[in-house]
Short mmCIF file of C-alpha atoms in Angstrom, two decimals:
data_model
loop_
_atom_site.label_atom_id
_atom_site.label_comp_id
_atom_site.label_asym_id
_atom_site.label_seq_id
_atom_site.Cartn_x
_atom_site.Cartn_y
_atom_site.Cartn_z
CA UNK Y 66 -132.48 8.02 108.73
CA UNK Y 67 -129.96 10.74 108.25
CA UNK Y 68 -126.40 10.18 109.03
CA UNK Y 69 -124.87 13.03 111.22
CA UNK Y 70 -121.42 12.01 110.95
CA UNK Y 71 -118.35 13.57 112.03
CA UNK Y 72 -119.02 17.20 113.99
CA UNK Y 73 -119.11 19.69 111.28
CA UNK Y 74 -116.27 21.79 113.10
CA UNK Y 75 -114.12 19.29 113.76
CA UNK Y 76 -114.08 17.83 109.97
CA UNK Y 77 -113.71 21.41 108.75
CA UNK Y 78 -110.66 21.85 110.88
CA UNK Y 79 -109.46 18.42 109.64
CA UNK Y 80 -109.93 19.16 106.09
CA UNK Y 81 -107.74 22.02 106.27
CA UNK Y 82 -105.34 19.65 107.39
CA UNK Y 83 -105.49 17.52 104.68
CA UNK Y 84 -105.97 20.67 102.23
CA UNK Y 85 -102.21 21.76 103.17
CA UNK Y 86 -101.02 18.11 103.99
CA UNK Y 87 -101.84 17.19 100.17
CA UNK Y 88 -100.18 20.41 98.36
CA UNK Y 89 -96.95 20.27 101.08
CA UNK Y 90 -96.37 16.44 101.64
CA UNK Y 91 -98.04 14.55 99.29
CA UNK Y 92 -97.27 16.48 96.14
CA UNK Y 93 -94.03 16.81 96.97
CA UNK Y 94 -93.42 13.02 96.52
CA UNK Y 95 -94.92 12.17 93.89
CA UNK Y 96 -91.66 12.02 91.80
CA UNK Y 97 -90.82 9.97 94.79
CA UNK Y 98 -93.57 7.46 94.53
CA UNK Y 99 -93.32 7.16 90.61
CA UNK Y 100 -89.96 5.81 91.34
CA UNK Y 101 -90.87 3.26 94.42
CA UNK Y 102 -93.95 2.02 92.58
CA UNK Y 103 -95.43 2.43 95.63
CA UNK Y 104 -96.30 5.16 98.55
CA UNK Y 105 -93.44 5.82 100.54
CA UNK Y 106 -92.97 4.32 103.96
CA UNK Y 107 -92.52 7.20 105.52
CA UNK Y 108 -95.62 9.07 103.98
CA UNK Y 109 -97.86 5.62 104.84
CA UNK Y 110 -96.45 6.17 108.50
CA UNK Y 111 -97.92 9.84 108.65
CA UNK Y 112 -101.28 8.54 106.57
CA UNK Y 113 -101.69 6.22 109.30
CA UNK Y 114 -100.89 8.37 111.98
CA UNK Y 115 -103.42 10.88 110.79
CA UNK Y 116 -105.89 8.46 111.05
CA UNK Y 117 -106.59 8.38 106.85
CA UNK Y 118 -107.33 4.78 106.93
CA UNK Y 119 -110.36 4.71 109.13
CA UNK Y 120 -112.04 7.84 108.14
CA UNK Y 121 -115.46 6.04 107.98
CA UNK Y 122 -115.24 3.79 110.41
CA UNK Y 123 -117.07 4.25 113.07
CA UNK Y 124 -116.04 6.09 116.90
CA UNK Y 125 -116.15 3.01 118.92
CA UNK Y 126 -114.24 0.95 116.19
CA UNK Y 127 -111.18 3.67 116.44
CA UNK Y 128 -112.70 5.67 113.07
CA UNK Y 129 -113.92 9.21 112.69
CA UNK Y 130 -117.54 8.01 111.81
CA UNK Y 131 -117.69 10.11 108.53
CA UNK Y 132 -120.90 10.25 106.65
CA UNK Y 133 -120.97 9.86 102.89
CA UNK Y 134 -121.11 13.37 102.39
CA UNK Y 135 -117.64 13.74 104.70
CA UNK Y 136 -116.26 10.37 102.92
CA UNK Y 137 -116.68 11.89 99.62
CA UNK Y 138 -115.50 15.31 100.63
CA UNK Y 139 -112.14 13.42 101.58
CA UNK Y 140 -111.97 11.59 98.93
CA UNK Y 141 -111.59 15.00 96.42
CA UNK Y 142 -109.52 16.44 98.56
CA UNK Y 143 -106.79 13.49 98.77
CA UNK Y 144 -107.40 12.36 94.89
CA UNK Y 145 -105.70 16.19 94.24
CA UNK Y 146 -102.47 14.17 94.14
CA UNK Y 147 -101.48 11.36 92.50
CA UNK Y 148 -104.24 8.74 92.72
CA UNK Y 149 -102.35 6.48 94.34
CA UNK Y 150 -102.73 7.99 98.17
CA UNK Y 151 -106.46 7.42 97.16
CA UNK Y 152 -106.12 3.79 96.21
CA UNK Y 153 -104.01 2.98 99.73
CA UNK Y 154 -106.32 4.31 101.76
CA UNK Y 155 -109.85 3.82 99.65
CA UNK Y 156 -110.39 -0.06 99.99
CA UNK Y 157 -110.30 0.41 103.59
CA UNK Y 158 -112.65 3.40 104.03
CA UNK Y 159 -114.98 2.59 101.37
CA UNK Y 160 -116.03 -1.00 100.23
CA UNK Y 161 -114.61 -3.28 103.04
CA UNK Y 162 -116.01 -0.88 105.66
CA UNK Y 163 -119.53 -0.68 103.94
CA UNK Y 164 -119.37 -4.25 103.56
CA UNK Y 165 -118.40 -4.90 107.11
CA UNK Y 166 -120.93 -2.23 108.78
CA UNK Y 167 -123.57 -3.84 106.34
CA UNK Y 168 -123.75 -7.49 106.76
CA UNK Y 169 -120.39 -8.30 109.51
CA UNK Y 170 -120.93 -10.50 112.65
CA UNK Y 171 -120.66 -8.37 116.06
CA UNK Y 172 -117.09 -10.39 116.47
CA UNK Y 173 -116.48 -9.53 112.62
CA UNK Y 174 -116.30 -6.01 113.26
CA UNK Y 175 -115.09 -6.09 116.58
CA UNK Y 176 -112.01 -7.87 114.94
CA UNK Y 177 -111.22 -5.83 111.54
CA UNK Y 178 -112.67 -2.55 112.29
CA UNK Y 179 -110.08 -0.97 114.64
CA UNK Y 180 -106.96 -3.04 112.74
CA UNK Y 181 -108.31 -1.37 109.60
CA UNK Y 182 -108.98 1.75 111.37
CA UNK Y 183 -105.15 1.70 112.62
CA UNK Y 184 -103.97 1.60 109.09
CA UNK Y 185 -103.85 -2.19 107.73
CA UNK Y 186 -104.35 -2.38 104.50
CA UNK Y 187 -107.67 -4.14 102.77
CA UNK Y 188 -108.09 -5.60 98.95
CA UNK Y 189 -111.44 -6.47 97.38
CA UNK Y 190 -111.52 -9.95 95.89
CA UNK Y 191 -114.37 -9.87 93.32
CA UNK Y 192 -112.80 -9.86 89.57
CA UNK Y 193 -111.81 -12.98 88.47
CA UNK Y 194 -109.99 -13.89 84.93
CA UNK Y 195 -112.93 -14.75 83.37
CA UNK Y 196 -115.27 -12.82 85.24
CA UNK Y 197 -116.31 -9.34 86.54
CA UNK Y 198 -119.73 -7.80 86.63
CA UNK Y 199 -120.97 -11.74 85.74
CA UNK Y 200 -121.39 -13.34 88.70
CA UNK Y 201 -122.51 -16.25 87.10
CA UNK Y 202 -119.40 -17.34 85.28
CA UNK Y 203 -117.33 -16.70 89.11
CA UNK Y 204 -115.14 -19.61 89.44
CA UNK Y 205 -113.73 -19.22 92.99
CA UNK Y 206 -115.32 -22.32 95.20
CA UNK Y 207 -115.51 -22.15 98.71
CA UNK Y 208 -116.69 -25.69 99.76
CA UNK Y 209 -117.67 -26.44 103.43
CA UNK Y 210 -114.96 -28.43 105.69
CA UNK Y 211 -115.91 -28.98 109.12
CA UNK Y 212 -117.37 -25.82 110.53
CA UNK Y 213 -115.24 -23.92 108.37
CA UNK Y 214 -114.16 -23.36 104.43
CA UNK Y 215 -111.74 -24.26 101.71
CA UNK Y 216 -111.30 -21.83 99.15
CA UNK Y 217 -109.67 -22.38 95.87
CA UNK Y 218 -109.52 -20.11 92.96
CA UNK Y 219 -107.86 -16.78 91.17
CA UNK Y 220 -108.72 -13.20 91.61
CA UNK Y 221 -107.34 -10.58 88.75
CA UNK Y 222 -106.84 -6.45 88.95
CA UNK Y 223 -106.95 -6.96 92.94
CA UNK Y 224 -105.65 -3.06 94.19
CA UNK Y 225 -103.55 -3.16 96.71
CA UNK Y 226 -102.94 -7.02 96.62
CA UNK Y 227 -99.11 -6.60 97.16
CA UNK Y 228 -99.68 -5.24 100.17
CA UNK Y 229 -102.90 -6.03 101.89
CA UNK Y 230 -103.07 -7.85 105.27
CA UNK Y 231 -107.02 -8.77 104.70
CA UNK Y 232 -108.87 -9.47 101.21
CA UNK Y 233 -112.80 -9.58 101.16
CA UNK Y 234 -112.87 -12.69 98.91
CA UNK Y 235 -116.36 -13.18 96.82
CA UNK Y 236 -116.69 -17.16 95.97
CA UNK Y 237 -119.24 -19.45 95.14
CA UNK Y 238 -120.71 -21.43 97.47
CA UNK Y 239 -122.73 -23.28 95.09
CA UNK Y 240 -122.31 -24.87 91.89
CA UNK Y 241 -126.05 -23.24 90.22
CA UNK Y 242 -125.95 -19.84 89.15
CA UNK Y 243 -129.08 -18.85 91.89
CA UNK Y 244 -131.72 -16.09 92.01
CA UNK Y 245 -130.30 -12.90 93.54
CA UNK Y 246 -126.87 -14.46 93.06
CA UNK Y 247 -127.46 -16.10 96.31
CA UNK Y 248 -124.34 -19.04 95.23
CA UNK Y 249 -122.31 -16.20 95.79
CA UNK Y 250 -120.85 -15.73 99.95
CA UNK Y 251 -117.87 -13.02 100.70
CA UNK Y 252 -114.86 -14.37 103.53
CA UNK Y 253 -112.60 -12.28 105.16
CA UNK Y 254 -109.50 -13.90 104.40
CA UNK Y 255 -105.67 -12.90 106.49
CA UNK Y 256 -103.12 -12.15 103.70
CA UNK Y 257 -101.16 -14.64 105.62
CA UNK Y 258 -103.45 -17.72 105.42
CA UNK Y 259 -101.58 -20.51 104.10
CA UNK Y 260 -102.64 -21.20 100.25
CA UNK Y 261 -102.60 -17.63 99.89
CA UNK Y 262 -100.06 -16.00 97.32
CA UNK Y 263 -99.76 -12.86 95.22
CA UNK Y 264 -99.05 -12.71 91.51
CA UNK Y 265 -96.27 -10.22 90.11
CA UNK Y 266 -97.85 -6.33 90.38
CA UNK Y 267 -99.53 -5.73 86.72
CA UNK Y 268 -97.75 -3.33 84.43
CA UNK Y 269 -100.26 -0.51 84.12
CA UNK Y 270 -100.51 2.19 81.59
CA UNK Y 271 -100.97 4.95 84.11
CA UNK Y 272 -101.17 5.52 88.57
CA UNK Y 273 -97.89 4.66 89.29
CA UNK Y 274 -97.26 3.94 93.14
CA UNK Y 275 -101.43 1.96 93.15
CA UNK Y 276 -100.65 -1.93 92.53
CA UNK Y 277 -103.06 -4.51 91.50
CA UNK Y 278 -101.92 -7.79 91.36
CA UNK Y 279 -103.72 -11.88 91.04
CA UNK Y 280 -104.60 -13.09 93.98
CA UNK Y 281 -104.41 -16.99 94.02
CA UNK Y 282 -106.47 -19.25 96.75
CA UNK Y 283 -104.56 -22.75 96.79
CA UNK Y 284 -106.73 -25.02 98.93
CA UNK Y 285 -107.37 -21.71 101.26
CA UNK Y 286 -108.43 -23.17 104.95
CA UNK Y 287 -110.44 -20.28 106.64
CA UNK Y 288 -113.16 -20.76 110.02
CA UNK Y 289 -116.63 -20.86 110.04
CA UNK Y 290 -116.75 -16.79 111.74
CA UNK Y 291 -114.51 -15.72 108.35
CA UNK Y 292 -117.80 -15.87 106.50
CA UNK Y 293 -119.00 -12.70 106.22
CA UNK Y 294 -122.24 -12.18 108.54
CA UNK Y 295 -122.08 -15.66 109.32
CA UNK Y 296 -124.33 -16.24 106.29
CA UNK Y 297 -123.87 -17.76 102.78
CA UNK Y 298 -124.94 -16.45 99.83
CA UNK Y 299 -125.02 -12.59 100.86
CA UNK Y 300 -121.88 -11.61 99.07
CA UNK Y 301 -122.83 -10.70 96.02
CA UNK Y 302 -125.29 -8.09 97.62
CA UNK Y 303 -122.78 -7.12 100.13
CA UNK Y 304 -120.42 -6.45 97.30
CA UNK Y 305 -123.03 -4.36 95.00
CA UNK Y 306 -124.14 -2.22 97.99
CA UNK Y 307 -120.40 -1.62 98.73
CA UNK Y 308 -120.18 -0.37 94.91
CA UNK Y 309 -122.65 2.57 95.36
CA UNK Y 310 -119.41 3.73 97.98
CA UNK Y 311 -117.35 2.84 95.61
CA UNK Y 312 -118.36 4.58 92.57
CA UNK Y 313 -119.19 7.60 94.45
CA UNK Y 314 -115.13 7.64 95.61
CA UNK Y 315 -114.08 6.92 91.93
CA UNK Y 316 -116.49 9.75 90.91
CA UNK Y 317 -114.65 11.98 93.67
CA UNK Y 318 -111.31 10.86 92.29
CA UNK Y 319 -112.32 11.76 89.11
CA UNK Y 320 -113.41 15.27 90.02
CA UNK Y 321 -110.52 16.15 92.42
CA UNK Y 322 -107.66 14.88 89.47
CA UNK Y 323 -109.95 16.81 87.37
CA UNK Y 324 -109.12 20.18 89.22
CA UNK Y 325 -105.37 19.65 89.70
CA UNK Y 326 -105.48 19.19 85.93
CA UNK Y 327 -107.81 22.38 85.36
CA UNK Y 328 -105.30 24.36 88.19
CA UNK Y 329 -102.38 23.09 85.48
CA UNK Y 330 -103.94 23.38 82.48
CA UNK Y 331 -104.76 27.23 83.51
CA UNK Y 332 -101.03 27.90 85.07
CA UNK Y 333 -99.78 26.78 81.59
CA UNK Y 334 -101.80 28.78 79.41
CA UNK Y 335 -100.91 31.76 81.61
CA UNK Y 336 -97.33 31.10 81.47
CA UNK Y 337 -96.88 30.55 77.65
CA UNK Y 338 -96.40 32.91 74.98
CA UNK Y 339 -97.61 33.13 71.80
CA UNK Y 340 -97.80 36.17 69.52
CA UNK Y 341 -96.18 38.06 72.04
CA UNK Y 342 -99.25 37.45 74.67
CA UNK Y 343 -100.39 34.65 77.48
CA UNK Y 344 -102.19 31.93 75.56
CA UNK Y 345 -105.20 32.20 77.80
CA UNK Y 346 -105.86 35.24 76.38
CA UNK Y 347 -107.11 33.05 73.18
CA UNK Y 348 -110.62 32.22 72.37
CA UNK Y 349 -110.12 28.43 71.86
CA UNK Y 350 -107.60 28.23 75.12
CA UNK Y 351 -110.62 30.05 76.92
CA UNK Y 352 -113.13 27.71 75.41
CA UNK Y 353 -111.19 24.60 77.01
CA UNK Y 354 -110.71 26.11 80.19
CA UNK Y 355 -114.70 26.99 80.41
CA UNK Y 356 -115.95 24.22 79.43
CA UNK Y 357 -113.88 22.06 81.66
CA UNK Y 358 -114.97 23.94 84.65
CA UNK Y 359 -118.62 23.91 83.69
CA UNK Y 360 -118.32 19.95 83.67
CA UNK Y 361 -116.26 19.78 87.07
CA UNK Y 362 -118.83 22.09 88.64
CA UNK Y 363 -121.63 19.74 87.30
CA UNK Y 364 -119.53 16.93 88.52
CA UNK Y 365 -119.43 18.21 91.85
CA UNK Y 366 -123.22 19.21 92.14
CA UNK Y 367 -124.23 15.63 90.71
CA UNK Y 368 -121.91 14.31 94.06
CA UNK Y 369 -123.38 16.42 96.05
CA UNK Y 370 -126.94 15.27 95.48
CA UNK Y 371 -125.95 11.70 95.44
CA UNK Y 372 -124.62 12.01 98.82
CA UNK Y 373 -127.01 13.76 100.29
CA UNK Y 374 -129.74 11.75 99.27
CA UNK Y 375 -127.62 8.81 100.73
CA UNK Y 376 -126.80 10.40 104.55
CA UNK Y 377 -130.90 10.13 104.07
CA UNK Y 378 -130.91 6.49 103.98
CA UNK Y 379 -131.98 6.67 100.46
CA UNK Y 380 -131.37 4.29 97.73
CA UNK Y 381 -128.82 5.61 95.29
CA UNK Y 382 -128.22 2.84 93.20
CA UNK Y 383 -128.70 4.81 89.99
CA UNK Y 384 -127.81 8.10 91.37
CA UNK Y 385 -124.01 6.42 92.26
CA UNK Y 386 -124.01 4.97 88.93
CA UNK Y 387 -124.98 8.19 86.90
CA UNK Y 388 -122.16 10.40 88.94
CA UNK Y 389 -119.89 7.46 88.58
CA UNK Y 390 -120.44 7.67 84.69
CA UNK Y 391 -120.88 11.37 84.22
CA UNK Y 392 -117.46 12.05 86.46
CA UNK Y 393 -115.43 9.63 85.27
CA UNK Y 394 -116.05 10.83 81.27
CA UNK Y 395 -115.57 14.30 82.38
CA UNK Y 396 -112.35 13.80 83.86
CA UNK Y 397 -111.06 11.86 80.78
CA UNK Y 398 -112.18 15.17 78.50
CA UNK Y 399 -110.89 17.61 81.22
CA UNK Y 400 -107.44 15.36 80.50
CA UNK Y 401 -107.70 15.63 76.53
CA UNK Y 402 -108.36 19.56 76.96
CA UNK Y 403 -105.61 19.87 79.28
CA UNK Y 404 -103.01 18.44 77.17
CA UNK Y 405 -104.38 20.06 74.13
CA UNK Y 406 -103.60 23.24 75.86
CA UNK Y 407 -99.87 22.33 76.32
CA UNK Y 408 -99.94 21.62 72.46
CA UNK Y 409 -96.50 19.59 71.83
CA UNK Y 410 -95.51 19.80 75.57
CA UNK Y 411 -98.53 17.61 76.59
CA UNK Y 412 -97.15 14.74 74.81
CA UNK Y 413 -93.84 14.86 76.80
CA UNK Y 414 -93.43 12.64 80.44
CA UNK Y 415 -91.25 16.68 81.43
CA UNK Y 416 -94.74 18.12 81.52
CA UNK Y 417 -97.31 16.63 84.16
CA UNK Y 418 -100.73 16.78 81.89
CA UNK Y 419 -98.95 13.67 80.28
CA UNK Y 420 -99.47 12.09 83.51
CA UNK Y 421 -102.40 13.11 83.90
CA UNK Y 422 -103.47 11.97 80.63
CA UNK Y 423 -102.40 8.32 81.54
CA UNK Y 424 -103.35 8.33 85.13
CA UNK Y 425 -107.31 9.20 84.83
CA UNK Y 426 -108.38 6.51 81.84
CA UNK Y 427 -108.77 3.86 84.09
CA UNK Y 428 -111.86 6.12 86.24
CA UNK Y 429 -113.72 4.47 83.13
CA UNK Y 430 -113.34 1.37 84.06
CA UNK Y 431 -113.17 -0.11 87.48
CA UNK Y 432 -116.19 -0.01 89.87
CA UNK Y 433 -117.84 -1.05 86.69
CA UNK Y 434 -117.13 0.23 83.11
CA UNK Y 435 -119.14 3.39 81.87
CA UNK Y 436 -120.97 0.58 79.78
CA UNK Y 437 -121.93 -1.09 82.84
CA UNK Y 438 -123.30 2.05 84.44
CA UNK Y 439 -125.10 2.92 81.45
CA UNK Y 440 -126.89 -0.63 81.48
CA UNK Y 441 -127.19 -0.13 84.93
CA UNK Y 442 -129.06 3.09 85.01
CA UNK Y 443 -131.49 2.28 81.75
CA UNK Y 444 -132.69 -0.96 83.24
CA UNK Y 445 -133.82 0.95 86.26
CA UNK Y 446 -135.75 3.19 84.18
CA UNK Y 447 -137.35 0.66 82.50
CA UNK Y 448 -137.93 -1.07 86.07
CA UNK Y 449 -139.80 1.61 87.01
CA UNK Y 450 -141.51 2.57 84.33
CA UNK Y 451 -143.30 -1.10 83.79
CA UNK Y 452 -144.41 -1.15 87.62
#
């Protein structure tokens, strides 16, 4: 069934918002938020109070109700800037909501919806230290107690962690590995339960201001109604339907840092000399700049399609992973090109295309590696070819 979502004027009128909020406010304080390590209180405020953090949640929850197409479209816009106002506000909108809309009780949403909607801040508890896309190897237990839970393990790379007020914890509520990873459950567990505690913020190589942290369960008491749909062993398919979302946003990321790095790439090349004359008016420098465009615009049309087909109600399982993959590795050439462009000045932190450099690498990784998505895309060929 095809998903309206917000009226068309209305978002149009609220992306122009964003479109100036982004270049005059968020921009602005980026230099800002490298120093914090973290968004600025007074920029969260305004995120908040422009309703950011609920985008996709629906009307009656306090949201805007944006459709995937809408989501997405967002999701460029804001990932212009540094990709940490993308990281604050993405958990939220993307993977927790999905999850929530998708398998939550009534009460469920009723209870996180319109807090999440209102700006508290959501992590994702799936990686583990010895575990990722392998479900099988998860160690987190969540063993019955009364009519509720006790959950006990360690969660790795959570973003957001240090400053979440609800994580969406995936553990096993079986010993046996079972078919359709049905030992796995998901729990909506309060940042404030007792047992819970946060590790020190990881030292990253790039996206200052977006923390990821450990997330350790100590003997973890949570209620019967913090299981997610008030049904075990759904998490693991609440959590890889919630991935389609979020590969499509880190695709988005990828192609919205990828134009701020184009827009630099271009302003540098007109701006510096050589031989007496702007470098863009060189072959080579030309032969960057084209190519990276060609790649954003295929980028964008590969979203585009994605999206559509899901407002549709269609499944996009390979389409998500394919734009996931394709965006991702475009945005880490479109970052090579760039700071080939600035020749010596791309290797210094003065110049921003070192930044860049740093800040996209990881749109390779999380929501599942570029290896993953390639495994994940040929066994569905081969799926459908044999039936």
């Amino acid at each position: 069934m095809t998903n309206p979502g917000m009226d068309a004027d209305i978002y149009d009128a609220f992306m122009e918002q964003l479109h100036r909020y982004v270049r005059e406010r968020l921009i602005p304080a980026e230099d800002q938020l490298e120093e914090l390590g973290r968004v600025p209180d007074d920029i969260l405020a305004e995120m908040r109070e422009m309703g950011l953090f609920g985008v996709t949640m629906p009307e009656q929850y306090g949201g805007a109700g944006m459709n995937i197409s809408q989501y997405v479209g967002f999701i460029r816009e804001i990932a212009y800037a540094s990709p940490a106002y993308r990281s604050i506000v993405s958990i939220n909108i993307g993977m927790v909501c999905k999850s929530l809309l998708g398998f939550g009780t009534a009460a469920q949403k009723e209870h996180w919806l319109p807090k999440l909607a209102m700006g508290s801040i959501a992590a994702f508890g799936l990686t583990e230290p010895d575990s990722g896309s392998d479900s099988a190897a998860m160690k987190t237990r969540a063993v019955r107690d009364g009519n509720g839970y006790v959950l006990n393990g360690t969660k790795r790379y959570i973003t957001n962690a240090p400053f979440a007020d609800m994580i969406l914890v995936m553990a096993r509520t079986n010993a046996e590995a079972l078919p359709k990873n049905a030992h796995v459950s998901a729990f909506l567990v309060p940042r404030d339960a007792p047992g819970v505690s946060i590790g020190k913020p990881d030292g990253k190589m790039g996206q200052a201001g977006s923390q990821i942290a450990d997330v350790i369960l100590e003997d973890v008491h949570v209620d019967g109604d913090a299981l997610l749909g008030g049904e075990e062993g759904i998490g693991f398919r609440a959590a890889m339907q919630s991935l389609d979302n979020g590969r499509l946003s880190v695709a988005a990321a990828s192609v919205g840092y990828a134009k701020r790095m184009l827009d630099a790439g271009l302003k540098y090349a007109m701006e510096r000399k050589a031989f007496g004359e702007p470098i863009a008016n060189f072959q080579l420098i030309q032969a960057m700049l084209a190519d990276s465009k060609a790649e954003i615009y295929a980028a964008d049309c590969m979203l585009n399609d994605a999206c559509a087909r899901a407002d549709r109600g269609e499944k996009i399982l390979v389409e998500a992973a394919a734009t996931k993959m394709f965006a991702s590795e475009m945005c880490g050439r479109v970052a090579d090109r760039v700071v080939q462009i600035h020749g010596g000045a791309g290797y210094l932190k003065e110049y921003l295309a070192e930044r860049f450099y740093r800040d996209c690498r990881i749109y390779r990784i999380y929501e599942g590696t570029t290896q993953i998505q390639q495994l994940v895309i040929a066994k569905n060929m081969i799926r459908d070819y044999e039936s």
